[in-house]
Every structure is written in C-alpha cells, then in structure tokens.
Short mmCIF file of C-alpha atoms and ligand atoms in Angstrom, two decimals:
data_model
loop_
_atom_site.label_atom_id
_atom_site.label_comp_id
_atom_site.label_asym_id
_atom_site.label_seq_id
_atom_site.Cartn_x
_atom_site.Cartn_y
_atom_site.Cartn_z
CA MET A 26 -49.30 -38.56 9.45
CA ALA A 27 -48.89 -38.36 5.31
CA TYR A 28 -45.00 -37.46 4.11
CA GLU A 29 -42.05 -37.65 1.56
CA VAL A 30 -38.90 -39.49 2.37
CA HIS A 31 -36.07 -38.51 0.80
CA PRO A 32 -32.46 -39.77 0.58
CA LEU A 33 -30.00 -37.61 1.56
CA THR A 34 -27.24 -39.63 0.32
CA GLU A 35 -26.66 -43.49 -0.14
CA GLY A 36 -26.19 -44.23 2.74
CA PHE A 37 -26.94 -42.37 5.73
CA GLY A 38 -29.11 -39.15 5.83
CA ALA A 39 -33.28 -38.37 5.12
CA GLU A 40 -35.54 -35.00 3.59
CA VAL A 41 -38.93 -35.63 5.01
CA ILE A 42 -41.56 -32.44 3.35
CA GLY A 43 -45.07 -32.51 4.73
CA LEU A 44 -44.73 -33.05 8.01
CA ASN A 45 -45.95 -30.44 10.75
CA LEU A 46 -44.07 -30.53 14.12
CA ALA A 47 -45.38 -28.36 15.73
CA ALA A 48 -48.45 -30.57 15.23
CA GLU A 49 -50.50 -33.12 17.53
CA MET A 50 -48.07 -36.76 17.25
CA THR A 51 -50.11 -40.02 18.64
CA PRO A 52 -47.08 -41.60 20.77
CA GLU A 53 -46.99 -44.23 16.72
CA GLU A 54 -46.76 -41.21 14.45
CA PHE A 55 -43.49 -39.67 17.12
CA ALA A 56 -42.25 -43.54 17.07
CA GLU A 57 -41.90 -43.53 13.67
CA VAL A 58 -40.33 -40.70 13.27
CA ARG A 59 -37.89 -40.89 16.33
CA ASP A 60 -36.96 -44.54 13.93
CA LEU A 61 -36.52 -42.43 11.05
CA TYR A 62 -33.81 -39.67 13.07
CA PHE A 63 -32.10 -42.77 14.72
CA GLY A 64 -31.89 -45.09 11.74
CA LYS A 65 -31.28 -42.42 9.25
CA SER A 66 -28.86 -40.28 12.05
CA VAL A 67 -29.85 -36.67 10.02
CA VAL A 68 -32.99 -35.97 9.19
CA VAL A 69 -34.28 -32.09 7.90
CA PHE A 70 -37.77 -31.20 8.70
CA ARG A 71 -38.73 -29.00 5.24
CA GLY A 72 -40.63 -26.26 5.47
CA GLN A 73 -41.12 -25.91 9.64
CA GLU A 74 -42.86 -22.57 11.32
CA LEU A 75 -41.41 -23.51 14.44
CA ALA A 76 -41.85 -21.11 17.74
CA PRO A 77 -39.14 -21.67 20.17
CA ASP A 78 -41.33 -23.30 22.78
CA ALA A 79 -42.84 -26.15 19.78
CA GLN A 80 -38.78 -26.71 18.96
CA ALA A 81 -37.64 -26.70 22.33
CA ALA A 82 -40.98 -29.57 22.95
CA PHE A 83 -40.46 -31.68 19.91
CA SER A 84 -37.28 -31.91 20.91
CA ARG A 85 -37.78 -32.71 24.78
CA ARG A 86 -40.16 -35.95 22.85
CA PHE A 87 -35.98 -37.20 23.13
CA GLY A 88 -34.66 -36.70 26.35
CA GLY A 89 -34.30 -33.82 28.95
CA LEU A 90 -32.68 -30.96 26.69
CA MET A 91 -29.25 -29.46 27.60
CA ILE A 92 -27.87 -25.66 28.62
CA HIS A 93 -25.33 -24.21 26.48
CA VAL A 94 -22.06 -23.92 28.52
CA LEU A 95 -22.57 -19.91 26.57
CA THR A 96 -25.40 -19.10 28.44
CA GLN A 97 -25.05 -15.55 27.65
CA PHE A 98 -26.72 -16.31 23.69
CA GLN A 99 -29.80 -18.46 25.66
CA ILE A 100 -32.87 -16.44 23.58
CA PRO A 101 -34.05 -14.87 26.66
CA GLY A 102 -37.30 -16.87 28.22
CA HIS A 103 -35.70 -20.20 26.96
CA PRO A 104 -33.20 -20.80 28.49
CA GLU A 105 -32.74 -25.00 26.61
CA VAL A 106 -32.63 -22.11 22.80
CA LEU A 107 -29.58 -21.06 21.69
CA GLU A 108 -28.42 -18.79 19.24
CA LEU A 109 -26.46 -19.33 16.49
CA SER A 110 -25.98 -15.82 15.57
CA ASN A 111 -24.11 -13.04 13.46
CA ARG A 112 -26.71 -10.19 14.53
CA LEU A 113 -25.56 -7.31 17.09
CA ASP A 114 -27.93 -6.06 18.96
CA ALA A 115 -28.59 -1.78 18.86
CA ASP A 116 -24.69 -1.62 21.06
CA GLY A 117 -22.40 -3.99 18.88
CA ASN A 118 -22.94 -7.10 20.80
CA ALA A 119 -23.68 -10.34 19.55
CA ILE A 120 -26.53 -11.15 20.47
CA GLY A 121 -25.89 -15.69 18.89
CA PHE A 122 -22.60 -17.72 19.16
CA GLU A 123 -21.00 -16.54 15.61
CA ASP A 124 -19.88 -19.64 15.27
CA ALA A 125 -20.81 -22.66 17.45
CA GLY A 126 -18.47 -25.30 15.43
CA ARG A 127 -15.62 -24.70 12.04
CA TYR A 128 -14.11 -27.65 12.73
CA TRP A 129 -15.39 -31.59 12.80
CA HIS A 130 -16.61 -32.10 16.40
CA SER A 131 -19.67 -34.55 17.65
CA ASP A 132 -22.20 -31.49 20.03
CA ILE A 133 -20.58 -31.26 23.83
CA SER A 134 -18.54 -35.07 23.68
CA TYR A 135 -16.88 -32.97 26.31
CA ASN A 136 -18.86 -34.05 28.59
CA THR A 137 -19.67 -36.76 30.74
CA GLU A 138 -22.96 -37.93 29.38
CA PRO A 139 -22.85 -36.03 25.70
CA ALA A 140 -25.09 -34.56 23.41
CA LEU A 141 -27.18 -37.30 22.23
CA GLY A 142 -28.88 -35.19 19.76
CA THR A 143 -29.10 -31.90 17.92
CA MET A 144 -31.63 -29.58 16.87
CA LEU A 145 -31.04 -26.67 14.07
CA TYR A 146 -33.75 -24.24 12.83
CA ALA A 147 -32.95 -21.75 9.71
CA VAL A 148 -34.42 -18.48 11.12
CA ASP A 149 -32.54 -16.96 8.20
CA ILE A 150 -30.22 -17.67 6.07
CA PRO A 151 -27.79 -16.22 3.59
CA PRO A 152 -27.56 -16.20 0.48
CA GLU A 153 -24.81 -18.91 0.14
CA GLY A 154 -21.88 -19.93 2.43
CA GLY A 155 -22.62 -21.73 5.98
CA ASP A 156 -23.40 -25.07 4.68
CA THR A 157 -23.57 -27.67 7.17
CA PHE A 158 -21.27 -31.16 6.34
CA PHE A 159 -21.52 -34.62 7.83
CA ALA A 160 -20.23 -38.40 8.43
CA ASP A 161 -21.09 -41.14 8.52
CA MET A 162 -19.37 -41.67 11.66
CA ALA A 163 -21.27 -45.73 12.16
CA ALA A 164 -20.10 -46.39 7.40
CA ALA A 165 -16.30 -44.97 9.62
CA TYR A 166 -16.51 -46.69 11.89
CA ASP A 167 -17.70 -50.69 9.35
CA ALA A 168 -14.77 -49.58 7.24
CA LEU A 169 -12.43 -49.68 8.98
CA PRO A 170 -10.07 -52.60 8.92
CA GLU A 171 -10.03 -55.64 11.26
CA ASP A 172 -6.76 -54.75 12.30
CA VAL A 173 -7.38 -51.11 13.53
CA LYS A 174 -10.89 -52.12 14.70
CA GLN A 175 -8.77 -54.50 16.53
CA LYS A 176 -6.26 -51.77 18.18
CA ILE A 177 -9.40 -49.61 19.29
CA GLU A 178 -11.87 -51.92 20.33
CA GLY A 179 -12.66 -51.76 24.02
CA ARG A 180 -9.89 -48.02 24.38
CA GLY A 181 -10.91 -45.24 25.69
CA ALA A 182 -9.47 -41.24 24.05
CA TYR A 183 -9.74 -37.77 25.72
CA HIS A 184 -12.01 -35.05 25.38
CA SER A 185 -11.76 -30.98 26.17
CA TYR A 186 -13.69 -28.09 25.18
CA THR A 187 -11.32 -26.03 25.64
CA ILE A 188 -8.33 -27.61 23.88
CA ASN A 189 -9.75 -26.24 19.66
CA TYR A 190 -12.01 -23.03 21.68
CA LYS A 191 -9.72 -20.18 19.89
CA SER A 192 -7.74 -22.27 18.08
CA ASN A 193 -8.10 -20.63 13.98
CA GLU A 194 -8.35 -17.04 13.86
CA SER A 195 -12.26 -16.68 13.56
CA ASP A 196 -12.43 -18.38 16.45
CA ALA A 197 -10.42 -16.03 18.40
CA ALA A 198 -11.65 -12.92 17.09
CA THR A 199 -16.16 -14.29 17.08
CA ARG A 200 -15.74 -16.77 20.05
CA PRO A 201 -15.97 -14.48 23.88
CA ASP A 202 -13.54 -15.52 27.04
CA LEU A 203 -14.66 -18.77 28.90
CA THR A 204 -14.98 -16.65 32.31
CA GLU A 205 -14.08 -18.67 35.79
CA GLU A 206 -17.72 -20.44 36.24
CA GLN A 207 -17.28 -21.57 32.29
CA LEU A 208 -14.12 -22.68 33.16
CA ALA A 209 -14.56 -24.62 36.11
CA SER A 210 -17.58 -26.58 34.30
CA LEU A 211 -15.63 -28.12 31.97
CA GLU A 212 -13.36 -31.36 32.58
CA ASP A 213 -11.78 -33.88 30.33
CA VAL A 214 -12.81 -36.60 29.90
CA LEU A 215 -12.44 -39.70 28.69
CA HIS A 216 -15.08 -42.22 26.44
CA PRO A 217 -14.73 -45.24 24.55
CA ILE A 218 -13.57 -44.88 20.92
CA VAL A 219 -16.08 -46.57 19.85
CA ARG A 220 -19.46 -46.98 21.57
CA THR A 221 -22.37 -48.69 20.43
CA HIS A 222 -25.86 -46.98 19.97
CA GLU A 223 -28.52 -47.27 22.30
CA ASP A 224 -31.23 -47.54 19.63
CA THR A 225 -29.49 -48.72 16.41
CA GLY A 226 -26.86 -51.75 18.66
CA ARG A 227 -24.36 -50.34 15.52
CA LYS A 228 -20.68 -49.34 16.48
CA ALA A 229 -19.62 -45.44 15.80
CA LEU A 230 -16.23 -44.54 15.75
CA PHE A 231 -16.70 -41.39 18.89
CA VAL A 232 -13.52 -38.78 18.31
CA ASN A 233 -13.65 -35.87 15.97
CA PRO A 234 -10.83 -33.34 15.56
CA GLY A 235 -13.11 -30.68 17.34
CA PHE A 236 -12.79 -32.28 21.49
CA THR A 237 -10.68 -35.05 21.65
CA TYR A 238 -6.86 -34.68 21.71
CA ARG A 239 -5.34 -37.79 23.36
CA VAL A 240 -5.69 -41.61 23.51
CA ASP A 241 -5.19 -43.53 26.07
CA GLY A 242 -2.10 -45.76 27.58
CA MET A 243 -0.29 -44.10 25.08
CA ASP A 244 2.28 -41.81 24.15
CA LYS A 245 1.92 -38.40 22.19
CA GLY A 246 3.78 -39.94 18.79
CA GLU A 247 1.73 -43.21 18.79
CA SER A 248 -1.55 -41.81 20.27
CA ASP A 249 -1.22 -38.53 17.74
CA ALA A 250 -0.45 -40.94 15.17
CA LEU A 251 -3.94 -42.92 15.90
CA LEU A 252 -6.11 -40.01 15.50
CA GLN A 253 -4.76 -38.19 13.07
CA MET A 254 -4.95 -41.62 10.44
CA LEU A 255 -8.91 -42.06 11.89
CA PHE A 256 -9.50 -37.88 11.24
CA ALA A 257 -8.29 -38.44 8.03
CA HIS A 258 -10.18 -41.93 7.72
CA THR A 259 -14.05 -40.24 8.81
CA GLN A 260 -13.24 -37.90 6.54
CA GLU A 261 -13.49 -39.15 3.52
CA GLU A 262 -16.00 -38.17 0.37
CA ARG A 263 -17.31 -41.52 0.55
CA PHE A 264 -18.91 -40.85 4.12
CA LEU A 265 -20.24 -37.65 3.55
CA TYR A 266 -23.20 -35.23 3.08
CA ARG A 267 -22.98 -32.14 2.47
CA HIS A 268 -26.41 -29.77 4.12
CA VAL A 269 -27.54 -27.13 2.13
CA TRP A 270 -29.41 -24.68 4.19
CA ARG A 271 -33.14 -23.90 2.73
CA PRO A 272 -34.96 -20.92 5.40
CA HIS A 273 -37.69 -23.04 7.80
CA ASP A 274 -35.23 -26.48 8.18
CA LEU A 275 -35.61 -28.53 11.12
CA LEU A 276 -32.24 -30.29 11.27
CA CYS A 277 -32.19 -32.87 13.82
CA TRP A 278 -28.38 -34.75 13.39
CA ASP A 279 -27.55 -37.61 15.66
CA ASN A 280 -24.45 -36.47 18.04
CA ARG A 281 -23.91 -41.10 18.89
CA SER A 282 -23.45 -41.77 14.74
CA THR A 283 -21.93 -39.01 13.74
CA MET A 284 -20.32 -35.97 13.18
CA HIS A 285 -20.26 -32.61 11.73
CA HIS A 286 -18.40 -29.06 10.87
CA ALA A 287 -19.67 -25.60 9.80
CA THR A 288 -18.35 -23.29 7.20
CA VAL A 289 -17.98 -19.46 6.19
CA TYR A 290 -20.16 -16.95 4.25
CA ASP A 291 -19.68 -13.78 3.83
CA ALA A 292 -20.44 -11.19 7.20
CA GLN A 293 -22.68 -9.31 4.89
CA TYR A 294 -25.72 -11.90 4.70
CA THR A 295 -27.50 -12.80 8.31
CA ARG A 296 -27.43 -16.37 9.46
CA HIS A 297 -29.78 -16.38 12.75
CA MET A 298 -30.44 -19.88 13.84
CA HIS A 299 -32.32 -21.75 17.27
CA ARG A 300 -30.56 -24.80 18.69
CA THR A 301 -31.61 -27.02 21.15
CA THR A 302 -29.59 -30.15 22.49
CA ILE A 303 -30.84 -32.96 23.60
CA GLN A 304 -29.03 -34.91 26.61
CA GLY A 305 -27.80 -38.05 25.95
CA PRO A 306 -26.28 -41.72 28.18
CA ARG A 307 -22.64 -41.77 28.93
CA PRO A 308 -20.97 -42.75 25.78
CA VAL A 309 -20.00 -46.92 26.28
C1 OGA B 2 -24.22 -26.92 16.29
C2 OGA B 2 -23.18 -26.17 15.03
C3 OGA B 2 -23.20 -25.87 12.92
C4 OGA B 2 -23.50 -24.78 11.50
O1 OGA B 2 -24.55 -25.90 16.06
O2 OGA B 2 -24.30 -27.05 16.70
O3 OGA B 2 -22.35 -27.03 15.15
O4 OGA B 2 -23.66 -25.08 10.75
N1 OGA B 2 -23.61 -25.70 13.74
O5 OGA B 2 -24.64 -23.35 12.21
MN1 MN B 3 -21.99 -28.48 16.66
#
C-alpha cells in the first residue's frame, strides 16, 4: 500500500494521497491508517470514489455507526449515512441537513456516549466557501497555564443539543423543528472538561460553544466566565486548520481531540456531502 502523507499544519492534520479506501486492506495496513487518524486527529483522503456502502464499511472498522437524531436526512436504504445538502427534491423540500453546525462543536457531545469520529465525503462542493474549520483541542489543553489546568482538572460541564439549535439566523430559517420524539431522545449530559484520549493517552479540552452551556458546581457568572475564556483560547489561530474542500475528499476527524465548524457559502451553488458518524465511549 504505497501512499503519500503530508502534514496539514505544524501540529495536527494530515493529507493522504494515493490510497484507495474502497479497496481491501490487511489488518496491518488498517492499523497504519488508524494510527495516522488518531495521531493526527484530522485526515483528508483525497480522490476517493466511495459509494455509501463503502463509506459505511470503512467507517465501521473504527466502531459502530450512529444514527443521527434528524432521521429524515438519512440516505434511503442507508440509515447510517446522513446527507448534508442544500439540494431540494421535486416538491421543494430539503433532501439533506443544510447546516450541520455553523458554530464550534464536537459531534454529538450532547450524548452520554458522543461520537468518536466523523467521516464526511464531498460529493459536490461550491467553487468557493463552505470550508470547515478545526481546532486542535489537545494542543489547546497543553498550552493552558498551570493554574487553569488545576482549576478544570476533575471538573465537569453540561452539554445540550437544543441550547443552540436555532440560535443563529441561518439555523432558525433552515433547521426543521424537532419533533416530540426527537426531543424526548435528547437529554442534557455531564462530561469532564478535560478528557483523556483512549488511544493516544493525550489530554484534550472537551468543551465547545455549540453544546456546552454550564460548568458543574459553579454559579452562572463564574461558569460563563470560565467557558468564555476556554472558548476564546481554543479558537486562537495557532490551534486551527481550515479545510478547503476538493470533490472526492473523505475527511475524517476525531471528535475526542478536535472541534469544528462549518462556514457559509453562496446558496446558488450546491454543497452535497455524505456523513458517517462513529460511536465513541463515555468520555473520562
Ligand atoms: C458535521 C459538520 C461541517 C461542514 O457534519 O458534523 O459539522 O462543513 N459539518 O459541513
Ligand atoms: Mn459537526
């Protein structure tokens, strides 16, 4: 299996060229890919030809696949593949989730057992815009002053999906109302502010502006101040990577050590992606 690996930033992220993920892989070859993915946190595999089944099969090698709460946006016949799209069907209805997160977040951090990783396959992308930003939460943790590390060690914070569901204008306009059933499946959860990566052993910050709203055991003022400080810190330029999409990219990110956010694009263009989401463990 000969392929090239290039770094995406000085710290995290890698670009892989010349590897066909739809082809057979030995356990040794797979171990190499997995080590790269978990070691670099964000990996883009360029030039893939991945049918939904092949994407699901590759994703499943890392763990069980999660079914998103917005079940209306599954690919028919492939419940574990979510469509992110601004395309409309013949009746003018959205076929996919138009905006999967134009705020910083770690996928499904509002579940007791959040997503380990997410894989997004670019079927159709706009000529400009629609980039995705990533923040290296392990590097951000490492760079914290000692007194802050001590303050957050062993502390928890609450996460919720509904807190920001329609918090900005574009989300309020495009996101469907959650049904009673969808709401009933969502419960706020408490996660450690600092989590330890199960595979690399590295510590990372596990709070995000999208879903984290309250530090446990602090009053609102103190909690807001701490969260705002951590959010500003993690968004510093030195921890960021901006992914500019190419068609047929499969972009894989580790939600345990990164957070990300989508950016806007001109609605006259089509942006169409297939997403698979890998089940993770309860953060510790
Ligand atoms: C996601 C997500 C970002 C994007 O699928 O979880 O946040 O740029 N997507 O589409
Ligand atoms: Mn996301």
